[in-house]
Short mmCIF file of C-alpha atoms in Angstrom, two decimals:
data_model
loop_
_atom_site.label_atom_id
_atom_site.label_comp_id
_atom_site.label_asym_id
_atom_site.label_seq_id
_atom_site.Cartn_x
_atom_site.Cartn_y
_atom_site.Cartn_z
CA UNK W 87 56.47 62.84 35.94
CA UNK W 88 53.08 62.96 37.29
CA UNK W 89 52.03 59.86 39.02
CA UNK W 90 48.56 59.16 37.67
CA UNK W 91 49.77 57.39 35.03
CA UNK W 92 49.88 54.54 37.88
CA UNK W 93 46.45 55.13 39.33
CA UNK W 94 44.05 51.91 38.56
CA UNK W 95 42.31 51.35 35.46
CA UNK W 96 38.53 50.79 35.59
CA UNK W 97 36.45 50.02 33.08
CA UNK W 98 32.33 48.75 33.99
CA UNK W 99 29.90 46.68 31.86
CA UNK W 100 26.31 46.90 32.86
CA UNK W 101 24.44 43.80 31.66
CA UNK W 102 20.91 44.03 30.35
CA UNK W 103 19.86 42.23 34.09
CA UNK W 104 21.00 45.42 36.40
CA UNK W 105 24.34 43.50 37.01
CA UNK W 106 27.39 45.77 37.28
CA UNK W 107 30.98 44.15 36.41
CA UNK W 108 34.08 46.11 37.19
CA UNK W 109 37.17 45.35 36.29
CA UNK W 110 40.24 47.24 37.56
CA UNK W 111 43.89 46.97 37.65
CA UNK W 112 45.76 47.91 40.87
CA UNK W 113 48.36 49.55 40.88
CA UNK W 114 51.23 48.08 42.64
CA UNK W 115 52.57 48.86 46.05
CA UNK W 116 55.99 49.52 45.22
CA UNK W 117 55.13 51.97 42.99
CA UNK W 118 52.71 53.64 45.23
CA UNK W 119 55.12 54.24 47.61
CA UNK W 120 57.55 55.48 45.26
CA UNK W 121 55.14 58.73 44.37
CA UNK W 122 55.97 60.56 47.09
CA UNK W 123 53.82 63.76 46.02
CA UNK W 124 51.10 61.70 44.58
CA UNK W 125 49.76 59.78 47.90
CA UNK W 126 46.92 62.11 48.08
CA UNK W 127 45.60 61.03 44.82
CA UNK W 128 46.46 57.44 45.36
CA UNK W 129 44.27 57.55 48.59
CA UNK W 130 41.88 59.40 46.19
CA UNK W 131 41.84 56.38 44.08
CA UNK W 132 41.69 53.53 46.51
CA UNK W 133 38.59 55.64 47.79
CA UNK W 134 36.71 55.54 44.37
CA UNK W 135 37.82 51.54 44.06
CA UNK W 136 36.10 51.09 47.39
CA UNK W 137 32.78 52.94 46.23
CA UNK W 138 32.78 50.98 42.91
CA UNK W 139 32.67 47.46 44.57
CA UNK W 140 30.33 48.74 47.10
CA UNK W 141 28.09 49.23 44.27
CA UNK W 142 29.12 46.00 42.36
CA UNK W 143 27.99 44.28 45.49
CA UNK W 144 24.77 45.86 46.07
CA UNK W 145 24.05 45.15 42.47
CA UNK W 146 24.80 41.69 42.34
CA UNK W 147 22.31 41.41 45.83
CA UNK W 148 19.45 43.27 43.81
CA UNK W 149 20.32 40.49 41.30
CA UNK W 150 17.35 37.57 40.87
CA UNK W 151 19.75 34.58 40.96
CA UNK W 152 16.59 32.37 41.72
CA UNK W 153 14.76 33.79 38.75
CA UNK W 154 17.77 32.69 36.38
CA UNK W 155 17.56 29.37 38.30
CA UNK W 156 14.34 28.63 37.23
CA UNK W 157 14.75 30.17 32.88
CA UNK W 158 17.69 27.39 33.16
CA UNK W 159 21.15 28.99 33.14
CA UNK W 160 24.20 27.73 34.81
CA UNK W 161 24.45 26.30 38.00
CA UNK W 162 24.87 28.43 40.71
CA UNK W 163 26.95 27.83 44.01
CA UNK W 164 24.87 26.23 46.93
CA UNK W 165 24.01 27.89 50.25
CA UNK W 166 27.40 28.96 52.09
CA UNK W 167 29.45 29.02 49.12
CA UNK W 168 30.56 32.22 47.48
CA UNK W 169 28.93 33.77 44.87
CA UNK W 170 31.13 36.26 44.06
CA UNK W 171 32.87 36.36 40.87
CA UNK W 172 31.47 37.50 37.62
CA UNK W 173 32.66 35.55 34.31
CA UNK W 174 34.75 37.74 31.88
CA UNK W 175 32.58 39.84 29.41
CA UNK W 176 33.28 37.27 26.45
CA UNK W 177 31.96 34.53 28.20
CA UNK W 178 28.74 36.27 29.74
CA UNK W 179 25.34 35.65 27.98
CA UNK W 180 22.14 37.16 29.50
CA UNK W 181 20.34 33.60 30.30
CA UNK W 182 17.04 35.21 30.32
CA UNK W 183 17.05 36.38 26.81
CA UNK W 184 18.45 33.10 26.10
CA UNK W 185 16.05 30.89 28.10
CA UNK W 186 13.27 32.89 26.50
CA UNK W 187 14.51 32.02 22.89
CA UNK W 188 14.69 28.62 23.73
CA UNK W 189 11.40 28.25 25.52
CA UNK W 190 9.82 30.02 21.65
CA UNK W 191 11.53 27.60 19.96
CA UNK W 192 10.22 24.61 21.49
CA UNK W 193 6.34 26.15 21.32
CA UNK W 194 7.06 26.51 17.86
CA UNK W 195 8.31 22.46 16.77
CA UNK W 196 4.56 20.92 16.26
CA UNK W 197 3.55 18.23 19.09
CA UNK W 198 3.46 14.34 17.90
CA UNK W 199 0.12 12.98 17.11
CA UNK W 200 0.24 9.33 19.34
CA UNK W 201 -2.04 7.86 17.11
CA UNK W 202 -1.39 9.48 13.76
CA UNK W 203 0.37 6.71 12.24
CA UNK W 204 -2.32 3.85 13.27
CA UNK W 205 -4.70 6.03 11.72
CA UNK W 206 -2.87 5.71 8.47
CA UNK W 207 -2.41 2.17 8.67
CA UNK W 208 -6.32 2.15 9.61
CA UNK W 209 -7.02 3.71 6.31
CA UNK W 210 -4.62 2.01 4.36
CA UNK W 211 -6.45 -1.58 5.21
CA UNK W 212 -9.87 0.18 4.16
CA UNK W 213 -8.82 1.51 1.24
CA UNK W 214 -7.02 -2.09 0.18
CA UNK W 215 -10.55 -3.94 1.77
CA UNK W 216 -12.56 -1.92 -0.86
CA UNK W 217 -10.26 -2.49 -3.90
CA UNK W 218 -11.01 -6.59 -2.76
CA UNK W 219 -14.54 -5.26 -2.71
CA UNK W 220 -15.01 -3.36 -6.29
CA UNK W 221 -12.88 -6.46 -8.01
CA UNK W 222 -15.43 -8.84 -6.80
CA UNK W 223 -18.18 -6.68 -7.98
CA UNK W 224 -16.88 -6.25 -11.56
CA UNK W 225 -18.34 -8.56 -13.91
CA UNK W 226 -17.09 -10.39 -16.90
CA UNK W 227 -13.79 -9.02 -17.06
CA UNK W 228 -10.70 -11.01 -16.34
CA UNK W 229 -8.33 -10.30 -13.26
CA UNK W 230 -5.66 -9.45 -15.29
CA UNK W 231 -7.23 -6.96 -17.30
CA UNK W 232 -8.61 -5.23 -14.10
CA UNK W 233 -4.50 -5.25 -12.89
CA UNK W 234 -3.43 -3.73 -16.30
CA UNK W 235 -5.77 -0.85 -15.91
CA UNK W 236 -4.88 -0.29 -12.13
CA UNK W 237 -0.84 -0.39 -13.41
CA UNK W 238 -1.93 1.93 -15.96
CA UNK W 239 -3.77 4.76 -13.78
CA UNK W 240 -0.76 4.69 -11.32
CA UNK W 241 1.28 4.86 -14.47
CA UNK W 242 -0.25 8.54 -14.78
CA UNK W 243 -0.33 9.67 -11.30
CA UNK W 244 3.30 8.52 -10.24
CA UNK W 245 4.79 10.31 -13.30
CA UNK W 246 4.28 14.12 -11.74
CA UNK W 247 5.31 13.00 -8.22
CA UNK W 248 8.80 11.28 -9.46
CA UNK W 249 9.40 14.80 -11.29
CA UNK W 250 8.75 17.00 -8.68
CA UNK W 251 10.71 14.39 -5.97
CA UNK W 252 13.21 14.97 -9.04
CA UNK W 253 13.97 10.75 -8.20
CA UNK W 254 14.34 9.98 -11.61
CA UNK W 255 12.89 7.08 -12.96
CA UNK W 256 15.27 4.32 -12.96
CA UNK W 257 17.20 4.99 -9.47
CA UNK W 258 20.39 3.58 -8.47
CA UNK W 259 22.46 1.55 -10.61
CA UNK W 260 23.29 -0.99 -7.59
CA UNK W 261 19.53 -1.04 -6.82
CA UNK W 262 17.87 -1.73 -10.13
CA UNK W 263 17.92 -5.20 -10.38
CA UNK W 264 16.12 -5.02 -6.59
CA UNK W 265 13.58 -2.35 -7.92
CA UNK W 266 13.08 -4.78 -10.99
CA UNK W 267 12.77 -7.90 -9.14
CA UNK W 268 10.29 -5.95 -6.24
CA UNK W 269 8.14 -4.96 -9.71
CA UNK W 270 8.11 -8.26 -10.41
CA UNK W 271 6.85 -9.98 -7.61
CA UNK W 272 4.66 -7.09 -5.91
CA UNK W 273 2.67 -6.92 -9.88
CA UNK W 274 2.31 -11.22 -10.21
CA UNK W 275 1.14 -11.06 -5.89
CA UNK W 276 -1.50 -8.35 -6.67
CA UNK W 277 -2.81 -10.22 -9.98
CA UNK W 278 -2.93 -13.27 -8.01
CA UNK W 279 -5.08 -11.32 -5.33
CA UNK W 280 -7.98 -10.33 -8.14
CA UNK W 281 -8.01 -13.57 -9.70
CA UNK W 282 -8.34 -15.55 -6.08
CA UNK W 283 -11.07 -13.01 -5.08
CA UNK W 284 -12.86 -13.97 -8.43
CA UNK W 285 -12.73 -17.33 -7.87
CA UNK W 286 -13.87 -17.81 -4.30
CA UNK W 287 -15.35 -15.87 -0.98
CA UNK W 288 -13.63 -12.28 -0.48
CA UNK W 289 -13.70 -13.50 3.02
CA UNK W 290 -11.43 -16.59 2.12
CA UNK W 291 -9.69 -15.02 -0.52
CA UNK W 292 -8.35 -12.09 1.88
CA UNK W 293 -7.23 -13.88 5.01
CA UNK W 294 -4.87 -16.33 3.26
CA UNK W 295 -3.78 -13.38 1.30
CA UNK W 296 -3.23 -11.79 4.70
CA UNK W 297 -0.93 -14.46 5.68
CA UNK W 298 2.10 -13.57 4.53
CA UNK W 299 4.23 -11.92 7.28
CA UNK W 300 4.41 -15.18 8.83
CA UNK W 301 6.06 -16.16 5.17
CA UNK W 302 8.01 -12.90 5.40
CA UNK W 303 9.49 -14.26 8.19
CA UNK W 304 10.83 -17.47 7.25
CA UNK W 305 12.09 -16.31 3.93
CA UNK W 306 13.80 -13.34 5.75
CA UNK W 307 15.59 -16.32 7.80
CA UNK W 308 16.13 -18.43 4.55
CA UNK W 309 17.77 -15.08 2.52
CA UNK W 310 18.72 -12.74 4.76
CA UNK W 311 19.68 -14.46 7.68
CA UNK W 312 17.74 -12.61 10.30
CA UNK W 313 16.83 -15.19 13.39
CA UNK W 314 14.28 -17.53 13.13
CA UNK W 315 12.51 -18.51 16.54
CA UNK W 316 10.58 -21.88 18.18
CA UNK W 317 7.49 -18.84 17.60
CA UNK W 318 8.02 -18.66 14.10
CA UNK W 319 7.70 -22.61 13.44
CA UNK W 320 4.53 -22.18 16.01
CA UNK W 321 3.14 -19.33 13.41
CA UNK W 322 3.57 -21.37 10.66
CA UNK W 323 1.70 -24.49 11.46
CA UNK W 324 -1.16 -21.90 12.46
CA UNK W 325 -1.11 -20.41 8.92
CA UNK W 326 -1.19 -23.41 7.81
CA UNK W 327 -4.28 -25.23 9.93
CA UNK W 328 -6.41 -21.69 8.64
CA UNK W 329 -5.03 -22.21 4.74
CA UNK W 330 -6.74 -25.99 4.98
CA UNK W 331 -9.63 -25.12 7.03
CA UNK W 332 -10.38 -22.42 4.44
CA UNK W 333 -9.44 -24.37 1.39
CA UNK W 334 -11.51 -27.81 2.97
CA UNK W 335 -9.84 -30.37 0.79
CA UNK W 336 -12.11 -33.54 0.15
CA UNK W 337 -10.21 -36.02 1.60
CA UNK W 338 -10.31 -34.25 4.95
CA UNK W 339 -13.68 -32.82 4.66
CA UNK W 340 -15.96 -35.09 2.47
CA UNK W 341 -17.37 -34.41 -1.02
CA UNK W 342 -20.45 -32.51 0.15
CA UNK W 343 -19.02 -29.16 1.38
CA UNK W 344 -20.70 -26.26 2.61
CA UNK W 345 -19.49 -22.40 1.70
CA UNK W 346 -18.34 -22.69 -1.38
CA UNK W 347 -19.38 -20.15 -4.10
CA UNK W 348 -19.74 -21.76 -7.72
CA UNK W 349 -17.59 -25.56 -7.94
CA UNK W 350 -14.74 -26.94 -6.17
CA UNK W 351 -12.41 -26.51 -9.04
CA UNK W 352 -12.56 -22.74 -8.90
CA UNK W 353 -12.59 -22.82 -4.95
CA UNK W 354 -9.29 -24.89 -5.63
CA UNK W 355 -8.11 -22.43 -8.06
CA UNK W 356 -8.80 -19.18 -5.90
CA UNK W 357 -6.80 -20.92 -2.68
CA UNK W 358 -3.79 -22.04 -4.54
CA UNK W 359 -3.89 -18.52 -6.19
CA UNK W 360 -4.12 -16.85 -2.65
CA UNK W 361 -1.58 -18.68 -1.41
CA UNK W 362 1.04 -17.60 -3.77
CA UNK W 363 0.10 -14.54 -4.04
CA UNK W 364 0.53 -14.51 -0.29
CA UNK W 365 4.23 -16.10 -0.87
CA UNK W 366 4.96 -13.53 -3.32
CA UNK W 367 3.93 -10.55 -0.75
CA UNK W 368 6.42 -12.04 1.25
CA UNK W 369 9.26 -12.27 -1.08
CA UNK W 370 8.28 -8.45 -1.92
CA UNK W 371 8.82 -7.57 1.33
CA UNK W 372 12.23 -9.65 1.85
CA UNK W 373 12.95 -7.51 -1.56
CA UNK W 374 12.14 -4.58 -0.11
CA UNK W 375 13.92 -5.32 3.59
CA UNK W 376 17.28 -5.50 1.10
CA UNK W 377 16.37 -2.31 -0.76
CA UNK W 378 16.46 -0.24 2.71
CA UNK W 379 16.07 3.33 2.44
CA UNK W 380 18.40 4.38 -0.31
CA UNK W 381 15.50 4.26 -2.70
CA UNK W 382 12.63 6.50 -2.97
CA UNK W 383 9.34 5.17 -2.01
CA UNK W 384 7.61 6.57 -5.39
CA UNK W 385 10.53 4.84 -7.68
CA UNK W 386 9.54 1.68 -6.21
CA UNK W 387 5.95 1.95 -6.81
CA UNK W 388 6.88 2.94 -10.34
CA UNK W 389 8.39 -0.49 -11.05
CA UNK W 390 6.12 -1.91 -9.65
CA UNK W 391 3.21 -0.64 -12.03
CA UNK W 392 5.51 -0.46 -15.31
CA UNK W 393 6.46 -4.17 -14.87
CA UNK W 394 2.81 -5.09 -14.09
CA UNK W 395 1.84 -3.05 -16.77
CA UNK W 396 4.05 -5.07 -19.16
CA UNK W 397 2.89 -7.96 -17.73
CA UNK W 398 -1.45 -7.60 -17.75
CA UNK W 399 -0.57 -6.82 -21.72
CA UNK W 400 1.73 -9.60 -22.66
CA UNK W 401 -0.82 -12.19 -20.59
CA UNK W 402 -4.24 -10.54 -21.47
CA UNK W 403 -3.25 -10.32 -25.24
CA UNK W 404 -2.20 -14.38 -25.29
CA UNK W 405 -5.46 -15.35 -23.48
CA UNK W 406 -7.35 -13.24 -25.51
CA UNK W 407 -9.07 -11.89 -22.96
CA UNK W 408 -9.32 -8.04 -23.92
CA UNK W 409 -13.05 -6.97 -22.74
CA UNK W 410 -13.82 -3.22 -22.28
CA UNK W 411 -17.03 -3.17 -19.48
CA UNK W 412 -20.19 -2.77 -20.65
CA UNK W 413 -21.56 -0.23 -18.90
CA UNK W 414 -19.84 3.22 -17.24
CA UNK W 415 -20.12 2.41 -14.09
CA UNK W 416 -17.23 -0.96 -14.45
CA UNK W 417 -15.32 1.57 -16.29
CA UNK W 418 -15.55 3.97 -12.97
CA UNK W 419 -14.68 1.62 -10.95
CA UNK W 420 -11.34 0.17 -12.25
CA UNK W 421 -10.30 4.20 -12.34
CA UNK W 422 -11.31 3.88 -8.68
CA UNK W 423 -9.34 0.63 -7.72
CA UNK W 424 -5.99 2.02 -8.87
CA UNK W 425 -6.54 6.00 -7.08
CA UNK W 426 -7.86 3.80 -3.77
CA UNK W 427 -4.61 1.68 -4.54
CA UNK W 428 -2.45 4.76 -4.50
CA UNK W 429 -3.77 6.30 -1.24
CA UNK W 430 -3.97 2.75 0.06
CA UNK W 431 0.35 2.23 -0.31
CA UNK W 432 1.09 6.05 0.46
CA UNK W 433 -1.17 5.92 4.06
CA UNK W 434 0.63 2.77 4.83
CA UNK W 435 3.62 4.42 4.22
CA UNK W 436 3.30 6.84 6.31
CA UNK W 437 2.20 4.60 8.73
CA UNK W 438 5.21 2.67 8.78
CA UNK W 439 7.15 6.03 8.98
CA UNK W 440 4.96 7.86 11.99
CA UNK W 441 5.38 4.22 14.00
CA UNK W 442 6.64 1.00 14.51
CA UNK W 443 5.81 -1.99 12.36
CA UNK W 444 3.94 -4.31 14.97
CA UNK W 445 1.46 -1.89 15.66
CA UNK W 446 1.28 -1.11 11.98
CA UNK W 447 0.67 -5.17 11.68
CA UNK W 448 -1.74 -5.19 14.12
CA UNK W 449 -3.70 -2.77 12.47
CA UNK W 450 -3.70 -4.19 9.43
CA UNK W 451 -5.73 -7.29 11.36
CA UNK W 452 -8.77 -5.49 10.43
CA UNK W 453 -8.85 -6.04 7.32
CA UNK W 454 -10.22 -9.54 7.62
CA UNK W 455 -12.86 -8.03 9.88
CA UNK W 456 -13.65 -5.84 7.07
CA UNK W 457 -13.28 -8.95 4.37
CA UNK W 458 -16.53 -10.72 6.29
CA UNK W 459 -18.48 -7.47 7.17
CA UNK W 460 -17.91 -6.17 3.27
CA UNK W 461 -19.22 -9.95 2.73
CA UNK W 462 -22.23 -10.08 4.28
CA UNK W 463 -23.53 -6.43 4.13
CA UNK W 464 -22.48 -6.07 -0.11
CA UNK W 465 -22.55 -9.63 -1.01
CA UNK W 466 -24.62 -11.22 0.56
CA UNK W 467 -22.43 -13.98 1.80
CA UNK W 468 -22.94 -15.75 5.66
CA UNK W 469 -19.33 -17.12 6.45
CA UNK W 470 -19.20 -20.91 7.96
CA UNK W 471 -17.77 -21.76 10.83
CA UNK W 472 -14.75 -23.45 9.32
CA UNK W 473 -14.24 -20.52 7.33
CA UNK W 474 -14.18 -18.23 10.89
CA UNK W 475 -12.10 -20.90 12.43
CA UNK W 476 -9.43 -21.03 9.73
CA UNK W 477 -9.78 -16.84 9.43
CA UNK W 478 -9.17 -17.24 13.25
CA UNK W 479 -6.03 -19.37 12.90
CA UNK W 480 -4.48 -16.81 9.99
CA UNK W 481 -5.04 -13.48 12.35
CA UNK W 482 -3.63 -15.30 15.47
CA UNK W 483 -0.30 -16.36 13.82
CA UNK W 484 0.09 -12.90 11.69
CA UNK W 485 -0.78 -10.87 15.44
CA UNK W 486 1.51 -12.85 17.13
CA UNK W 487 4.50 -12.04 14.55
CA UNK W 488 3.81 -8.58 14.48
CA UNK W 489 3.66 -8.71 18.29
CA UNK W 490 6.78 -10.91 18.39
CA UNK W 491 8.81 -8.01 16.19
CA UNK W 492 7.11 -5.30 18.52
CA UNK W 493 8.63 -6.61 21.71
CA UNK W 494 12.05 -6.94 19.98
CA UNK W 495 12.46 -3.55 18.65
CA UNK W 496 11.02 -2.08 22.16
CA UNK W 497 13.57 -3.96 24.16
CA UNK W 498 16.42 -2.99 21.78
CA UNK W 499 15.49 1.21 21.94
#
């Protein structure tokens, strides 16, 4: 029987980096010795095993290990250790092809804008600060007919985003009676909103409205049990020193008071109309905090303008307060008020998505800037200095919840 059947086996892969792996099985020396006739060839074949790691070693020399060292693949052994075994053919990957693919894929995922989502919330308060703006300019027509129409127009332009979302329009049946109630209380907060700004200064009108994350607070502590703080108590009493410095109640401030635009009854009217609407922000929110995200965004605006739709009618047909505006520009503008109103929720939307909400809050601080400079410049109007001091008051306690909440959620990640 002719002995090479025992001579070694070789077989070589040659990996795409100039990196020679042999792998051989030796025959063993038992049976070596037992071919007496075959000893040339077995000396023949230890010869060409030799040759073939002599040329496994010089490839793996020729090999760039600090090359692969920098694209990322394994570890390699430190200086004075041995580098010599290859892994098995399954397990070998050519790193540099590898490395490359990964270094394409991470050019490709688009960078993070830092400020993208303050710009939102940036536009988001202008957008709301001119909708405060156009309902003070509209004459002779009542604040809840200028709500129907805005209800109505979002009506039309939320209908082809639910069907394309494919959300439906009614959601989940756990959730409804949360969408219902956030329709609820978001419609009555933005119809107390236009009839406040109606009543009294824009200025006055939008900081108490802009008051209610410190009520968000302690209704989120009242209903959903989320901590309430020494700060919180501290932001409250603020709130509440700019709501009566704005409001200037005669027995604090005499009956000859300065700032206020038409009588004291409808200055009276607009604050107590402000400062519920303010309350029910804050409930909407505390509404919205239970909601979560299981719930489309676009299925809660769509409560909210069908149920404030309902609403405007029901109320503006028992007044009787129906009154088309005269003239086409009013009739522009209340088309305007509810597409500003639109872009105004989805950019703060996306705000709150893109970043956190105490920088979102902060943002939204310039609105009241906005409120006085839309004021003066468009109305006309120079603010007093009890007015500034209670608008002072109202952005110090709303900054320092938002910055409160900020320092939480950046100690917790």
């Amino acid at each position: 029987m002719d002995d090479r059947n025992h001579y070694p086996q070789e077989s070589a892969l040659t990996a795409v980096d100039h990196v020679t792996v042999v792998f051989h099985k030796v025959a063993s020396h038992g049976d070596s010795s037992s071919a007496g006739d075959g000893s040339g060839d077995d000396h023949d074949g230890r010869c060409w095993n030799e040759a073939k790691r002599t040329e496994e070693k010089a490839n793996l020399r020729d090999y760039d290990w600090d090359a692969e060292k920098e694209t990322g693949g394994p570890k390699l052994p430190e200086e004075g250790e041995e580098r010599g075994a290859l892994c098995p053919p399954a397990f070998c990957v050519n790193t540099k092809a590898a490395a490359s693919v990964g270094e394409s894929g991470s050019q490709g995922k688009p960078k993070k804008c830092p400020g993208k989502g303050l710009f939102y919330a940036f536009l988001s308060t202008v957008f709301f600060s001119l909708i405060s703006l156009l309902v003070k300019t509209i004459k002779d027509v009542h604040a809840l007919e200028i709500s129907g129409f805005r209800c109505f127009f979002q009506m039309l332009f939320i209908v082809p985003l639910l069907i394309y979302h494919k959300t439906g329009f009614l959601g989940p049946r756990d959730k409804r009676i949360y969408l219902m109630l956030r329709g609820f209380l978001g419609s009555n907060a933005m119809m107390l909103l236009f009839y406040a700004v109606q009543q009294m200064p824009l200025a006055d009108a939008t900081v108490i409205m802009f008051s209610n994350p410190v009520f968000t607070s302690l209704l989120a502590w009242i209903f959903l049990k989320e901590k309430c703080t020494l700060w919180d108590c501290v932001f409250t009493v603020f709130t509440l020193t700019g709501v009566i410095l704005i409001a200037r109640p005669p027995f604090l401030f005499g009956e000859h008071i300065q700032g206020i635009e038409g009588n004291y009854t409808n200055h009276i009217k607009g604050t107590i109309a402000a400062f519920a609407g303010a309350i029910g922000a804050a409930c909407t929110m505390v509404v919205l905090r239970k909601i979560g995200k299981s719930v489309h965004y676009y299925l809660s605006v769509w409560y909210y303008a069908v149920i404030g739709f309902i609403q405007c009618i029901i109320m503006v047909t028992v007044l009787g307060e129906w009154k088309l505006p005269y003239c086409g520009q009013d009739r522009w503008m209340l088309m305007l008020i509810a597409v500003l109103g639109i872009a105004g929720q989805s950019f703060l939307t996306k705000a709150l998505q893109l970043e956190k909400a105490g920088p979102v809050a902060l943002m939204r601080t310039v609105d009241v800037v906005l409120a006085f400079f839309f004021q003066f410049i468009f109305l006309g109007r120079t603010p007093t200095w009890l007015s500034l001091g209670g608008a002072l008051c109202i952005v110090l306690s709303t900054s320092g919840v938002a910055m409160k909440k900020w320092f939480h959620s950046s100690r917790k990640s």
